[in-house]
């Protein structure tokens, strides 16, 4: 299954504090695209060693089918703890994804890649390198200005994550509900990821998680992030996962439109028409490509595409 994690669906990434057996136990019961056992900021310094042990134990158990991907957020390279984290978690064959915090420059990721290669040994690295992914947290001004070299640093890199709290600290910003202070950073991250063909772009954590008001703020943030081009979002509490996965999945109307476009395009193509009309709007190659991308993502999200193709099989171009 591991190889299929590349380019896979990663809408919600839920952090589970690695030092808490209670949280780790709870994570087995969840339905989530990606669960990330955290060894970094949710773990106090004197609990780091214990957390490594607990996370390793959790990783060694087979994944419940409701969890698509299990990641570990290690400590940053400049903390001096990353080597010990990697040495422990890389021993588990179930590890598929490393979330690397505070990636300031390409050298952070080349260090991690070298450690992985060295720890696994050349044969195992060759076997596992197509199934191991790195997601890099962008959370500093340096990181933002080095995005191109970070994106090129290692073939293991599969996505970028924006972390607002450390970024706000670095830039002496104050987070506001509108999030406009992060607009440049968020757009730069999404643009760099697209430019370098990285499939995952995960947006900032919504720190409000309690009650109806928490869910309202979360939904608004998800819609804003999706509009900017993010395809997922970090979560800190299980109650956030469902909303994130729903909003970052294609909407029903969007999928129906995409199926109609692709069905009608097949007919337009056989009539030699590259540009044609649907619902009074012009459709041409980039629109059809977008429709295909929506269908692919919808399929990963569990939408019955075959059923929809059957429903719309008579769709004609106008
Ligand atoms: N992962 C797994 N389970 C979690 C969880 C998480 N991140 N957050 C809460 N839960 C579980 C709790 O264990 C509890 O389950 P239980 O009653 O069966 O034990 C249930 O969800 C309800 O939890 P609740 O009482 O609402 O939360 P809390 O007050 O115990 O904890 C936080 C609130 C914010 C401290 C906690 O959600 C958390 O630590 N989140 C992650 C923080 C983090 O990783 N930060 C770093 C990345 S930004
Ligand atoms: Mg951080």
GROMACS .gro file of C-alpha atoms and ligand atoms in nm:
model
  367
    1UNK     CA    1   0.000   0.000   0.000
    2UNK     CA    2   0.289   0.227   0.073
    3UNK     CA    3   0.372   0.322  -0.284
    4UNK     CA    4   0.015   0.431  -0.339
    5UNK     CA    5   0.058   0.694  -0.068
    6UNK     CA    6   0.244   0.906  -0.319
    7UNK     CA    7   0.008   1.154  -0.478
    8UNK     CA    8  -0.261   1.024  -0.251
    9UNK     CA    9  -0.543   1.202  -0.081
   10UNK     CA   10  -0.431   1.399   0.220
   11UNK     CA   11  -0.705   1.638   0.331
   12UNK     CA   12  -0.696   1.630   0.710
   13UNK     CA   13  -0.365   1.579   0.893
   14UNK     CA   14  -0.446   1.526   1.261
   15UNK     CA   15  -0.168   1.575   1.514
   16UNK     CA   16  -0.173   1.326   1.799
   17UNK     CA   17   0.059   1.422   2.089
   18UNK     CA   18   0.309   1.138   2.107
   19UNK     CA   19   0.362   1.154   2.482
   20UNK     CA   20   0.000   1.074   2.566
   21UNK     CA   21  -0.113   0.714   2.565
   22UNK     CA   22  -0.472   0.841   2.599
   23UNK     CA   23  -0.447   1.039   2.271
   24UNK     CA   24  -0.263   0.758   2.095
   25UNK     CA   25  -0.531   0.507   2.199
   26UNK     CA   26  -0.802   0.743   2.083
   27UNK     CA   27  -0.637   0.777   1.742
   28UNK     CA   28  -0.715   0.411   1.663
   29UNK     CA   29  -1.085   0.493   1.663
   30UNK     CA   30  -1.063   0.781   1.418
   31UNK     CA   31  -1.143   0.808   1.051
   32UNK     CA   32  -0.881   1.032   0.898
   33UNK     CA   33  -0.671   1.067   0.583
   34UNK     CA   34  -0.354   1.117   0.784
   35UNK     CA   35  -0.272   1.081   1.151
   36UNK     CA   36   0.057   1.243   1.252
   37UNK     CA   37   0.205   1.127   1.583
   38UNK     CA   38   0.376   1.434   1.719
   39UNK     CA   39   0.719   1.433   1.881
   40UNK     CA   40   0.769   1.809   1.849
   41UNK     CA   41   0.584   2.096   2.013
   42UNK     CA   42   0.305   1.903   2.187
   43UNK     CA   43   0.572   1.709   2.380
   44UNK     CA   44   0.764   1.876   2.661
   45UNK     CA   45   1.146   1.834   2.660
   46UNK     CA   46   1.155   1.588   2.949
   47UNK     CA   47   0.897   1.364   2.775
   48UNK     CA   48   1.075   1.338   2.441
   49UNK     CA   49   1.233   0.997   2.505
   50UNK     CA   50   0.911   0.847   2.638
   51UNK     CA   51   0.713   0.989   2.343
   52UNK     CA   52   0.957   0.828   2.096
   53UNK     CA   53   0.896   0.492   2.262
   54UNK     CA   54   0.516   0.531   2.267
   55UNK     CA   55   0.503   0.647   1.907
   56UNK     CA   56   0.720   0.356   1.795
   57UNK     CA   57   0.482   0.115   1.975
   58UNK     CA   58   0.181   0.277   1.808
   59UNK     CA   59   0.348   0.263   1.466
   60UNK     CA   60   0.435  -0.103   1.504
   61UNK     CA   61   0.069  -0.194   1.532
   62UNK     CA   62  -0.105  -0.243   1.196
   63UNK     CA   63  -0.311   0.056   1.083
   64UNK     CA   64  -0.686   0.037   1.123
   65UNK     CA   65  -0.851   0.065   0.780
   66UNK     CA   66  -1.012   0.396   0.879
   67UNK     CA   67  -0.672   0.565   0.879
   68UNK     CA   68  -0.516   0.602   0.535
   69UNK     CA   69  -0.171   0.724   0.634
   70UNK     CA   70   0.035   0.732   0.952
   71UNK     CA   71   0.298   0.998   0.981
   72UNK     CA   72   0.537   1.112   1.251
   73UNK     CA   73   0.627   1.474   1.313
   74UNK     CA   74   0.987   1.459   1.431
   75UNK     CA   75   1.174   1.741   1.601
   76UNK     CA   76   1.347   1.998   1.384
   77UNK     CA   77   1.702   1.950   1.260
   78UNK     CA   78   1.826   2.249   1.461
   79UNK     CA   79   1.679   2.107   1.785
   80UNK     CA   80   1.946   1.836   1.787
   81UNK     CA   81   1.673   1.575   1.848
   82UNK     CA   82   1.592   1.477   1.491
   83UNK     CA   83   1.858   1.207   1.468
   84UNK     CA   84   1.729   1.022   1.775
   85UNK     CA   85   1.369   1.056   1.651
   86UNK     CA   86   1.457   0.918   1.310
   87UNK     CA   87   1.664   0.634   1.451
   88UNK     CA   88   1.360   0.517   1.647
   89UNK     CA   89   1.071   0.567   1.404
   90UNK     CA   90   1.251   0.450   1.090
   91UNK     CA   91   1.275   0.105   1.247
   92UNK     CA   92   0.902   0.064   1.196
   93UNK     CA   93   0.815  -0.065   0.847
   94UNK     CA   94   0.473   0.097   0.888
   95UNK     CA   95   0.613   0.450   0.881
   96UNK     CA   96   0.532   0.610   0.547
   97UNK     CA   97   0.552   0.982   0.614
   98UNK     CA   98   0.781   1.216   0.803
   99UNK     CA   99   0.655   1.561   0.888
  100UNK     CA  100   0.962   1.781   0.929
  101UNK     CA  101   0.916   2.105   1.121
  102UNK     CA  102   1.107   2.431   1.089
  103UNK     CA  103   1.255   2.360   0.749
  104UNK     CA  104   1.447   2.682   0.695
  105UNK     CA  105   1.656   2.579   0.397
  106UNK     CA  106   1.728   2.286   0.167
  107UNK     CA  107   2.004   2.162   0.397
  108UNK     CA  108   1.745   2.064   0.661
  109UNK     CA  109   1.589   1.823   0.415
  110UNK     CA  110   1.916   1.692   0.273
  111UNK     CA  111   2.022   1.613   0.630
  112UNK     CA  112   1.699   1.418   0.690
  113UNK     CA  113   1.734   1.233   0.359
  114UNK     CA  114   2.097   1.142   0.437
  115UNK     CA  115   1.997   1.012   0.780
  116UNK     CA  116   1.718   0.803   0.626
  117UNK     CA  117   1.954   0.656   0.365
  118UNK     CA  118   2.220   0.585   0.626
  119UNK     CA  119   1.981   0.439   0.885
  120UNK     CA  120   1.799   0.213   0.642
  121UNK     CA  121   2.108   0.105   0.450
  122UNK     CA  122   2.128   0.121   0.073
  123UNK     CA  123   1.917  -0.187  -0.009
  124UNK     CA  124   1.628  -0.102   0.224
  125UNK     CA  125   1.644   0.265   0.122
  126UNK     CA  126   1.617   0.164  -0.243
  127UNK     CA  127   1.315  -0.054  -0.159
  128UNK     CA  128   1.141   0.201   0.060
  129UNK     CA  129   1.225   0.530  -0.106
  130UNK     CA  130   0.918   0.522  -0.329
  131UNK     CA  131   0.694   0.470  -0.028
  132UNK     CA  132   0.849   0.716   0.217
  133UNK     CA  133   0.731   1.073   0.194
  134UNK     CA  134   0.844   1.393   0.358
  135UNK     CA  135   0.613   1.685   0.429
  136UNK     CA  136   0.799   2.006   0.514
  137UNK     CA  137   0.665   2.267   0.755
  138UNK     CA  138   0.720   2.620   0.634
  139UNK     CA  139   0.712   2.843   0.939
  140UNK     CA  140   0.976   3.115   0.910
  141UNK     CA  141   1.075   3.406   0.689
  142UNK     CA  142   1.390   3.218   0.587
  143UNK     CA  143   1.187   2.920   0.484
  144UNK     CA  144   0.959   3.133   0.272
  145UNK     CA  145   1.246   3.300   0.091
  146UNK     CA  146   1.410   2.961   0.025
  147UNK     CA  147   1.102   2.783  -0.106
  148UNK     CA  148   1.242   2.696  -0.447
  149UNK     CA  149   1.554   2.529  -0.310
  150UNK     CA  150   1.350   2.353  -0.038
  151UNK     CA  151   1.114   2.210  -0.300
  152UNK     CA  152   1.412   2.079  -0.499
  153UNK     CA  153   1.603   1.943  -0.196
  154UNK     CA  154   1.494   1.578  -0.199
  155UNK     CA  155   1.287   1.344  -0.416
  156UNK     CA  156   1.116   1.229  -0.094
  157UNK     CA  157   0.939   1.564  -0.057
  158UNK     CA  158   0.567   1.529  -0.125
  159UNK     CA  159   0.421   1.843   0.021
  160UNK     CA  160   0.444   2.171   0.209
  161UNK     CA  161   0.261   2.266   0.526
  162UNK     CA  162   0.208   2.620   0.650
  163UNK     CA  163   0.242   2.667   1.026
  164UNK     CA  164   0.099   3.000   1.131
  165UNK     CA  165   0.196   3.019   1.497
  166UNK     CA  166   0.573   2.988   1.452
  167UNK     CA  167   0.554   3.206   1.141
  168UNK     CA  168   0.372   3.477   1.340
  169UNK     CA  169   0.637   3.450   1.609
  170UNK     CA  170   0.920   3.482   1.357
  171UNK     CA  171   0.770   3.785   1.187
  172UNK     CA  172   0.627   3.945   1.504
  173UNK     CA  173   0.281   3.924   1.355
  174UNK     CA  174  -0.046   3.891   1.539
  175UNK     CA  175  -0.290   3.639   1.398
  176UNK     CA  176  -0.628   3.793   1.316
  177UNK     CA  177  -0.955   3.617   1.221
  178UNK     CA  178  -0.926   3.742   0.861
  179UNK     CA  179  -0.581   3.575   0.824
  180UNK     CA  180  -0.483   3.850   0.575
  181UNK     CA  181  -0.143   3.883   0.747
  182UNK     CA  182  -0.064   3.533   0.613
  183UNK     CA  183  -0.189   3.585   0.259
  184UNK     CA  184   0.154   3.627   0.101
  185UNK     CA  185   0.301   3.326   0.281
  186UNK     CA  186   0.007   3.099   0.205
  187UNK     CA  187  -0.004   3.195  -0.164
  188UNK     CA  188   0.373   3.157  -0.197
  189UNK     CA  189   0.358   2.806  -0.048
  190UNK     CA  190   0.078   2.690  -0.274
  191UNK     CA  191   0.248   2.840  -0.580
  192UNK     CA  192   0.588   2.684  -0.503
  193UNK     CA  193   0.432   2.342  -0.441
  194UNK     CA  194   0.250   2.356  -0.774
  195UNK     CA  195   0.560   2.477  -0.957
  196UNK     CA  196   0.758   2.180  -0.829
  197UNK     CA  197   0.483   1.923  -0.869
  198UNK     CA  198   0.437   1.851  -0.498
  199UNK     CA  199   0.090   1.701  -0.450
  200UNK     CA  200   0.013   1.813  -0.091
  201UNK     CA  201  -0.040   2.163   0.038
  202UNK     CA  202  -0.169   2.176   0.394
  203UNK     CA  203  -0.304   2.492   0.547
  204UNK     CA  204  -0.266   2.637   0.896
  205UNK     CA  205  -0.417   2.489   1.213
  206UNK     CA  206  -0.751   2.632   1.323
  207UNK     CA  207  -0.689   2.683   1.693
  208UNK     CA  208  -1.060   2.714   1.775
  209UNK     CA  209  -1.198   2.364   1.817
  210UNK     CA  210  -1.478   2.381   2.073
  211UNK     CA  211  -1.851   2.378   1.998
  212UNK     CA  212  -2.053   2.526   1.714
  213UNK     CA  213  -1.848   2.846   1.704
  214UNK     CA  214  -1.527   2.647   1.668
  215UNK     CA  215  -1.675   2.451   1.377
  216UNK     CA  216  -1.801   2.770   1.211
  217UNK     CA  217  -1.456   2.927   1.224
  218UNK     CA  218  -1.299   2.604   1.102
  219UNK     CA  219  -1.535   2.580   0.803
  220UNK     CA  220  -1.465   2.942   0.709
  221UNK     CA  221  -1.089   2.883   0.731
  222UNK     CA  222  -1.117   2.566   0.521
  223UNK     CA  223  -1.308   2.749   0.247
  224UNK     CA  224  -1.054   3.032   0.251
  225UNK     CA  225  -0.763   2.787   0.225
  226UNK     CA  226  -0.928   2.592  -0.055
  227UNK     CA  227  -0.982   2.916  -0.246
  228UNK     CA  228  -0.610   2.992  -0.218
  229UNK     CA  229  -0.525   2.649  -0.361
  230UNK     CA  230  -0.453   2.439  -0.051
  231UNK     CA  231  -0.577   2.082  -0.072
  232UNK     CA  232  -0.574   2.000   0.298
  233UNK     CA  233  -0.544   2.133   0.649
  234UNK     CA  234  -0.377   2.043   0.977
  235UNK     CA  235  -0.606   1.950   1.267
  236UNK     CA  236  -0.542   1.941   1.638
  237UNK     CA  237  -0.865   1.782   1.757
  238UNK     CA  238  -1.070   1.487   1.624
  239UNK     CA  239  -1.382   1.704   1.595
  240UNK     CA  240  -1.211   1.906   1.320
  241UNK     CA  241  -1.139   1.613   1.088
  242UNK     CA  242  -1.485   1.560   0.938
  243UNK     CA  243  -1.528   1.926   0.840
  244UNK     CA  244  -1.181   1.945   0.686
  245UNK     CA  245  -1.230   1.626   0.485
  246UNK     CA  246  -1.572   1.738   0.365
  247UNK     CA  247  -1.468   2.086   0.256
  248UNK     CA  248  -1.146   1.968   0.088
  249UNK     CA  249  -1.335   1.702  -0.110
  250UNK     CA  250  -1.495   1.814  -0.437
  251UNK     CA  251  -1.857   1.922  -0.391
  252UNK     CA  252  -2.140   1.714  -0.539
  253UNK     CA  253  -2.234   1.979  -0.799
  254UNK     CA  254  -1.869   2.016  -0.895
  255UNK     CA  255  -1.832   1.642  -0.956
  256UNK     CA  256  -2.153   1.623  -1.160
  257UNK     CA  257  -2.033   1.915  -1.373
  258UNK     CA  258  -1.694   1.746  -1.421
  259UNK     CA  259  -1.855   1.418  -1.533
  260UNK     CA  260  -2.084   1.603  -1.776
  261UNK     CA  261  -1.786   1.791  -1.921
  262UNK     CA  262  -1.580   1.475  -1.973
  263UNK     CA  263  -1.870   1.276  -2.121
  264UNK     CA  264  -1.966   1.559  -2.360
  265UNK     CA  265  -1.602   1.625  -2.447
  266UNK     CA  266  -1.565   1.269  -2.574
  267UNK     CA  267  -1.851   1.337  -2.816
  268UNK     CA  268  -1.725   1.684  -2.911
  269UNK     CA  269  -1.380   1.535  -2.978
  270UNK     CA  270  -1.518   1.270  -3.212
  271UNK     CA  271  -1.692   1.553  -3.400
  272UNK     CA  272  -1.355   1.732  -3.425
  273UNK     CA  273  -1.458   2.014  -3.189
  274UNK     CA  274  -1.184   2.126  -2.947
  275UNK     CA  275  -1.391   2.413  -2.808
  276UNK     CA  276  -1.759   2.368  -2.741
  277UNK     CA  277  -2.033   2.483  -2.501
  278UNK     CA  278  -2.200   2.347  -2.188
  279UNK     CA  279  -2.472   2.537  -2.001
  280UNK     CA  280  -2.394   2.840  -2.218
  281UNK     CA  281  -2.024   2.843  -2.120
  282UNK     CA  282  -1.724   2.774  -2.340
  283UNK     CA  283  -1.534   2.452  -2.266
  284UNK     CA  284  -1.186   2.382  -2.405
  285UNK     CA  285  -0.876   2.177  -2.316
  286UNK     CA  286  -0.780   2.335  -1.977
  287UNK     CA  287  -1.140   2.320  -1.858
  288UNK     CA  288  -1.160   1.952  -1.955
  289UNK     CA  289  -0.830   1.882  -1.776
  290UNK     CA  290  -0.966   2.053  -1.464
  291UNK     CA  291  -1.281   1.838  -1.489
  292UNK     CA  292  -1.066   1.523  -1.511
  293UNK     CA  293  -0.867   1.633  -1.203
  294UNK     CA  294  -1.191   1.687  -1.008
  295UNK     CA  295  -1.307   1.338  -1.108
  296UNK     CA  296  -0.978   1.179  -0.998
  297UNK     CA  297  -0.992   1.350  -0.661
  298UNK     CA  298  -1.363   1.268  -0.617
  299UNK     CA  299  -1.286   0.903  -0.683
  300UNK     CA  300  -1.017   0.906  -0.413
  301UNK     CA  301  -1.274   1.062  -0.180
  302UNK     CA  302  -1.505   0.766  -0.239
  303UNK     CA  303  -1.753   0.924  -0.485
  304UNK     CA  304  -1.924   0.675  -0.717
  305UNK     CA  305  -1.785   0.807  -1.046
  306UNK     CA  306  -1.904   0.507  -1.248
  307UNK     CA  307  -2.260   0.569  -1.129
  308UNK     CA  308  -2.236   0.935  -1.229
  309UNK     CA  309  -2.093   0.847  -1.571
  310UNK     CA  310  -2.392   0.618  -1.623
  311UNK     CA  311  -2.632   0.892  -1.509
  312UNK     CA  312  -2.483   1.145  -1.755
  313UNK     CA  313  -2.397   0.912  -2.044
  314UNK     CA  314  -2.635   1.098  -2.277
  315UNK     CA  315  -2.481   1.440  -2.210
  316UNK     CA  316  -2.416   1.613  -2.542
  317UNK     CA  317  -2.205   1.921  -2.615
  318UNK     CA  318  -2.423   2.223  -2.700
  319LIG     N1  319  -0.562   1.319   1.893
  319LIG     C1  320  -0.630   1.213   1.939
  319LIG     N2  321  -0.730   1.223   2.030
  319LIG     C2  322  -0.758   1.345   2.077
  319LIG     C3  323  -0.689   1.459   2.032
  319LIG     C4  324  -0.587   1.443   1.938
  319LIG     N3  325  -0.517   1.545   1.889
  319LIG     N4  326  -0.740   1.567   2.094
  319LIG     C5  327  -0.839   1.523   2.175
  319LIG     N5  328  -0.850   1.389   2.165
  319LIG     C6  329  -0.945   1.301   2.230
  319LIG     C7  330  -0.930   1.302   2.381
  319LIG     O1  331  -0.842   1.198   2.417
  319LIG     C8  332  -1.071   1.277   2.426
  319LIG     O2  333  -1.098   1.141   2.413
  319LIG     P1  334  -1.138   1.054   2.542
  319LIG     O3  335  -1.243   1.136   2.613
  319LIG     O4  336  -1.188   0.925   2.485
  319LIG     O5  337  -1.010   1.043   2.618
  319LIG     C9  338  -1.157   1.342   2.320
  319LIG     O6  339  -1.075   1.351   2.205
  319LIG    C10  340  -1.205   1.478   2.360
  319LIG     O7  341  -1.094   1.556   2.396
  319LIG     P2  342  -1.112   1.698   2.470
  319LIG     O8  343  -1.141   1.673   2.614
  319LIG     O9  344  -1.208   1.779   2.393
  319LIG    O10  345  -0.970   1.759   2.449
  319LIG     P3  346  -0.858   1.782   2.559
  319LIG    O11  347  -0.900   1.896   2.645
  319LIG    O12  348  -0.824   1.652   2.623
  319LIG    O13  349  -0.736   1.828   2.469
  319LIG    C11  350  -0.608   1.968   2.324
  319LIG    C12  351  -0.743   1.946   2.392
  319LIG    C13  352  -0.613   2.086   2.230
  319LIG    C14  353  -0.501   1.988   2.433
  319LIG    C15  354  -0.577   1.837   2.244
  319LIG    O14  355  -0.678   1.823   2.150
  319LIG    C16  356  -0.441   1.833   2.179
  319LIG    O15  357  -0.340   1.811   2.246
  319LIG     N6  358  -0.436   1.845   2.046
  319LIG    C17  359  -0.312   1.834   1.970
  319LIG    C18  360  -0.220   1.950   1.996
  319LIG    C19  361  -0.097   1.938   1.912
  319LIG    O16  362  -0.059   1.832   1.867
  319LIG     N7  363  -0.030   2.050   1.889
  319LIG    C20  364   0.088   2.052   1.807
  319LIG    C21  365   0.054   2.061   1.662
  319LIG     S1  366  -0.004   2.220   1.615
  320LIG    MG1  367   0.557   2.498   1.463
   0.00000   0.00000   0.00000
